[in-house]
PDB file of C-alpha atoms in Angstrom:
ATOM      1  CA  UNK A  20     -22.275   2.579   1.069  1.00  0.00           C
ATOM      2  CA  UNK A  21     -20.361  -0.681   1.399  1.00  0.00           C
ATOM      3  CA  UNK A  22     -19.537  -2.300   4.714  1.00  0.00           C
ATOM      4  CA  UNK A  23     -15.837  -3.186   4.697  1.00  0.00           C
ATOM      5  CA  UNK A  24     -16.382  -5.453   7.704  1.00  0.00           C
ATOM      6  CA  UNK A  25     -19.004  -7.628   5.936  1.00  0.00           C
ATOM      7  CA  UNK A  26     -17.106 -10.725   4.835  1.00  0.00           C
ATOM      8  CA  UNK A  27     -20.079 -11.995   2.803  1.00  0.00           C
ATOM      9  CA  UNK A  28     -20.008  -9.126   0.249  1.00  0.00           C
ATOM     10  CA  UNK A  29     -16.771  -8.650  -1.688  1.00  0.00           C
ATOM     11  CA  UNK A  30     -16.657  -5.048  -2.919  1.00  0.00           C
ATOM     12  CA  UNK A  31     -15.344  -4.016  -6.325  1.00  0.00           C
ATOM     13  CA  UNK A  32     -12.404  -1.645  -6.703  1.00  0.00           C
ATOM     14  CA  UNK A  33     -14.892   1.046  -7.751  1.00  0.00           C
ATOM     15  CA  UNK A  34     -16.985   0.508  -4.596  1.00  0.00           C
ATOM     16  CA  UNK A  35     -13.856   0.778  -2.452  1.00  0.00           C
ATOM     17  CA  UNK A  36     -13.063   4.025  -4.268  1.00  0.00           C
ATOM     18  CA  UNK A  37     -16.557   5.347  -3.479  1.00  0.00           C
ATOM     19  CA  UNK A  38     -16.024   4.427   0.179  1.00  0.00           C
ATOM     20  CA  UNK A  39     -12.673   6.272   0.314  1.00  0.00           C
ATOM     21  CA  UNK A  40     -13.987   9.329  -1.567  1.00  0.00           C
ATOM     22  CA  UNK A  41     -10.517  10.486  -2.597  1.00  0.00           C
ATOM     23  CA  UNK A  42      -9.527  10.534  -6.297  1.00  0.00           C
ATOM     24  CA  UNK A  43      -5.913   9.733  -5.371  1.00  0.00           C
ATOM     25  CA  UNK A  44      -6.992   6.125  -4.664  1.00  0.00           C
ATOM     26  CA  UNK A  45      -8.101   5.563  -8.268  1.00  0.00           C
ATOM     27  CA  UNK A  46      -4.964   7.214  -9.619  1.00  0.00           C
ATOM     28  CA  UNK A  47      -2.754   5.140  -7.323  1.00  0.00           C
ATOM     29  CA  UNK A  48      -4.366   1.844  -8.421  1.00  0.00           C
ATOM     30  CA  UNK A  49      -4.257   2.873 -12.106  1.00  0.00           C
ATOM     31  CA  UNK A  50      -0.580   3.811 -11.819  1.00  0.00           C
ATOM     32  CA  UNK A  51       0.294   0.438 -10.254  1.00  0.00           C
ATOM     33  CA  UNK A  52      -1.655  -1.439 -12.953  1.00  0.00           C
ATOM     34  CA  UNK A  53      -0.003   0.565 -15.740  1.00  0.00           C
ATOM     35  CA  UNK A  54       3.569   0.454 -14.408  1.00  0.00           C
ATOM     36  CA  UNK A  55       3.643  -3.167 -13.234  1.00  0.00           C
ATOM     37  CA  UNK A  56       1.104  -4.706 -15.645  1.00  0.00           C
ATOM     38  CA  UNK A  57      -0.736  -6.379 -12.778  1.00  0.00           C
ATOM     39  CA  UNK A  58      -4.268  -6.561 -11.439  1.00  0.00           C
ATOM     40  CA  UNK A  59      -5.591  -5.964  -7.962  1.00  0.00           C
ATOM     41  CA  UNK A  60      -6.758  -8.747  -5.685  1.00  0.00           C
ATOM     42  CA  UNK A  61      -9.451  -7.791  -3.189  1.00  0.00           C
ATOM     43  CA  UNK A  62      -9.210  -9.904  -0.041  1.00  0.00           C
ATOM     44  CA  UNK A  63     -10.827 -10.047   3.360  1.00  0.00           C
ATOM     45  CA  UNK A  64      -8.456  -9.960   6.321  1.00  0.00           C
ATOM     46  CA  UNK A  65      -9.531 -11.456   9.634  1.00  0.00           C
ATOM     47  CA  UNK A  66      -6.482  -9.954  11.356  1.00  0.00           C
ATOM     48  CA  UNK A  67      -7.589  -8.178  14.522  1.00  0.00           C
ATOM     49  CA  UNK A  68      -5.464  -5.108  13.714  1.00  0.00           C
ATOM     50  CA  UNK A  69      -6.733  -4.575  10.156  1.00  0.00           C
ATOM     51  CA  UNK A  70      -9.941  -6.588   9.884  1.00  0.00           C
ATOM     52  CA  UNK A  71     -11.911  -6.016   6.696  1.00  0.00           C
ATOM     53  CA  UNK A  72     -11.539  -5.797   2.950  1.00  0.00           C
ATOM     54  CA  UNK A  73      -8.220  -4.673   1.482  1.00  0.00           C
ATOM     55  CA  UNK A  74      -6.613  -4.436  -1.953  1.00  0.00           C
ATOM     56  CA  UNK A  75      -3.380  -6.254  -2.793  1.00  0.00           C
ATOM     57  CA  UNK A  76      -1.101  -5.793  -5.760  1.00  0.00           C
ATOM     58  CA  UNK A  77       1.456  -8.453  -6.663  1.00  0.00           C
ATOM     59  CA  UNK A  78       4.012  -8.763  -9.438  1.00  0.00           C
ATOM     60  CA  UNK A  79       5.395 -12.206 -10.284  1.00  0.00           C
ATOM     61  CA  UNK A  80       3.942 -13.587  -7.046  1.00  0.00           C
ATOM     62  CA  UNK A  81       5.656 -10.936  -4.909  1.00  0.00           C
ATOM     63  CA  UNK A  82       3.615  -8.422  -2.927  1.00  0.00           C
ATOM     64  CA  UNK A  83       4.094  -4.820  -4.059  1.00  0.00           C
ATOM     65  CA  UNK A  84       1.701  -3.327  -1.518  1.00  0.00           C
ATOM     66  CA  UNK A  85      -1.548  -3.793   0.362  1.00  0.00           C
ATOM     67  CA  UNK A  86      -4.079  -0.976   0.542  1.00  0.00           C
ATOM     68  CA  UNK A  87      -6.344  -0.524   3.570  1.00  0.00           C
ATOM     69  CA  UNK A  88      -9.331   1.740   2.779  1.00  0.00           C
ATOM     70  CA  UNK A  89     -10.179   4.616   5.114  1.00  0.00           C
ATOM     71  CA  UNK A  90     -12.634   7.463   4.729  1.00  0.00           C
ATOM     72  CA  UNK A  91     -10.987  10.241   2.683  1.00  0.00           C
ATOM     73  CA  UNK A  92      -7.591   8.510   2.550  1.00  0.00           C
ATOM     74  CA  UNK A  93      -6.033   5.047   2.455  1.00  0.00           C
ATOM     75  CA  UNK A  94      -3.128   3.298   4.120  1.00  0.00           C
ATOM     76  CA  UNK A  95      -0.490   1.579   2.004  1.00  0.00           C
ATOM     77  CA  UNK A  96       1.460  -1.255   3.609  1.00  0.00           C
ATOM     78  CA  UNK A  97       4.931  -1.774   2.176  1.00  0.00           C
ATOM     79  CA  UNK A  98       7.127  -4.661   3.252  1.00  0.00           C
ATOM     80  CA  UNK A  99      10.848  -4.013   3.509  1.00  0.00           C
ATOM     81  CA  UNK A 100      12.242  -7.539   3.549  1.00  0.00           C
ATOM     82  CA  UNK A 101      15.806  -8.735   3.995  1.00  0.00           C
ATOM     83  CA  UNK A 102      16.548  -8.400   0.271  1.00  0.00           C
ATOM     84  CA  UNK A 103      15.160  -4.871   0.063  1.00  0.00           C
ATOM     85  CA  UNK A 104      16.597  -3.440   3.272  1.00  0.00           C
ATOM     86  CA  UNK A 105      19.915  -2.209   1.835  1.00  0.00           C
ATOM     87  CA  UNK A 106      18.430  -0.643  -1.329  1.00  0.00           C
ATOM     88  CA  UNK A 107      15.549   0.881   0.687  1.00  0.00           C
ATOM     89  CA  UNK A 108      17.959   2.451   3.135  1.00  0.00           C
ATOM     90  CA  UNK A 109      20.142   3.703   0.264  1.00  0.00           C
ATOM     91  CA  UNK A 110      17.301   5.813  -1.156  1.00  0.00           C
ATOM     92  CA  UNK A 111      15.835   6.792   2.212  1.00  0.00           C
ATOM     93  CA  UNK A 112      17.842  10.049   2.576  1.00  0.00           C
ATOM     94  CA  UNK A 113      16.281  11.306  -0.682  1.00  0.00           C
ATOM     95  CA  UNK A 114      12.750  10.390   0.463  1.00  0.00           C
ATOM     96  CA  UNK A 115      10.279  12.665   2.186  1.00  0.00           C
ATOM     97  CA  UNK A 116      10.748  13.386   5.876  1.00  0.00           C
ATOM     98  CA  UNK A 117       7.397  11.674   6.525  1.00  0.00           C
ATOM     99  CA  UNK A 118       8.555   8.392   4.955  1.00  0.00           C
ATOM    100  CA  UNK A 119      11.923   8.604   6.734  1.00  0.00           C
ATOM    101  CA  UNK A 120      10.086   8.987  10.056  1.00  0.00           C
ATOM    102  CA  UNK A 121       7.765   6.068   9.302  1.00  0.00           C
ATOM    103  CA  UNK A 122      10.737   3.859   8.379  1.00  0.00           C
ATOM    104  CA  UNK A 123      12.694   4.860  11.489  1.00  0.00           C
ATOM    105  CA  UNK A 124       9.673   4.328  13.727  1.00  0.00           C
ATOM    106  CA  UNK A 125       8.778   0.889  12.342  1.00  0.00           C
ATOM    107  CA  UNK A 126      10.088  -2.015  14.378  1.00  0.00           C
ATOM    108  CA  UNK A 127      11.869  -4.825  12.585  1.00  0.00           C
ATOM    109  CA  UNK A 128      10.718  -8.403  13.020  1.00  0.00           C
ATOM    110  CA  UNK A 129      12.169 -11.489  11.346  1.00  0.00           C
ATOM    111  CA  UNK A 130      14.360  -9.234   9.210  1.00  0.00           C
ATOM    112  CA  UNK A 131      11.368  -7.273   7.869  1.00  0.00           C
ATOM    113  CA  UNK A 132       9.718  -3.923   8.391  1.00  0.00           C
ATOM    114  CA  UNK A 133       6.032  -3.504   7.618  1.00  0.00           C
ATOM    115  CA  UNK A 134       5.590   0.173   6.823  1.00  0.00           C
ATOM    116  CA  UNK A 135       2.092   1.639   7.150  1.00  0.00           C
ATOM    117  CA  UNK A 136       1.896   4.833   5.089  1.00  0.00           C
ATOM    118  CA  UNK A 137      -1.237   6.987   5.061  1.00  0.00           C
ATOM    119  CA  UNK A 138      -1.863   8.534   1.652  1.00  0.00           C
ATOM    120  CA  UNK A 139      -4.330  11.259   0.775  1.00  0.00           C
ATOM    121  CA  UNK A 140      -2.438  13.437  -1.704  1.00  0.00           C
ATOM    122  CA  UNK A 141      -0.402  12.849  -4.841  1.00  0.00           C
ATOM    123  CA  UNK A 142       2.719  14.304  -3.270  1.00  0.00           C
ATOM    124  CA  UNK A 143       6.301  13.295  -2.494  1.00  0.00           C
ATOM    125  CA  UNK A 144       5.109  10.437  -0.254  1.00  0.00           C
ATOM    126  CA  UNK A 145       3.138   9.084  -3.238  1.00  0.00           C
ATOM    127  CA  UNK A 146       6.351   9.221  -5.303  1.00  0.00           C
ATOM    128  CA  UNK A 147       8.351   7.558  -2.522  1.00  0.00           C
ATOM    129  CA  UNK A 148       5.898   4.655  -2.303  1.00  0.00           C
ATOM    130  CA  UNK A 149       6.462   3.964  -5.994  1.00  0.00           C
ATOM    131  CA  UNK A 150      10.221   4.103  -5.487  1.00  0.00           C
ATOM    132  CA  UNK A 151       9.905   1.465  -2.749  1.00  0.00           C
ATOM    133  CA  UNK A 152       7.631  -0.707  -4.916  1.00  0.00           C
ATOM    134  CA  UNK A 153      10.163  -0.524  -7.734  1.00  0.00           C
ATOM    135  CA  UNK A 154      12.780  -2.046  -5.432  1.00  0.00           C
ATOM    136  CA  UNK A 155      10.301  -4.757  -4.340  1.00  0.00           C
ATOM    137  CA  UNK A 156       9.513  -5.565  -7.965  1.00  0.00           C
ATOM    138  CA  UNK A 157      13.211  -5.996  -8.844  1.00  0.00           C
ATOM    139  CA  UNK A 158      14.261  -8.135  -5.860  1.00  0.00           C
TER     140      UNK A 158
END
């Protein structure tokens, strides 16, 4: 088993998947790669709130999402910046109640909201995350 806190050993995407032990992680990463034609970047964060290895996906230099591995699920961080705020809020009423609650409960700072969405199933929240990433990719 990998140690996500060990900065000296960068895990592979497959090793992170083995740590999470949820097939949705592999599907999520594959879907991002297929839809946005981009590769993952595995990075170590020294941030006290989310210290450890994470997975980032970017398109044309813009962050689509950051994935924080957990056991049996993973957390997806989505950034709703100034440019995305209006289109995000326009689709919000058609999003899952869970995502609406996360958005409403996330404080804004410097014109941005950093949404932390726990994902363990390929459900409506999964779909909503891709709708948000689509807006990020276009802006």
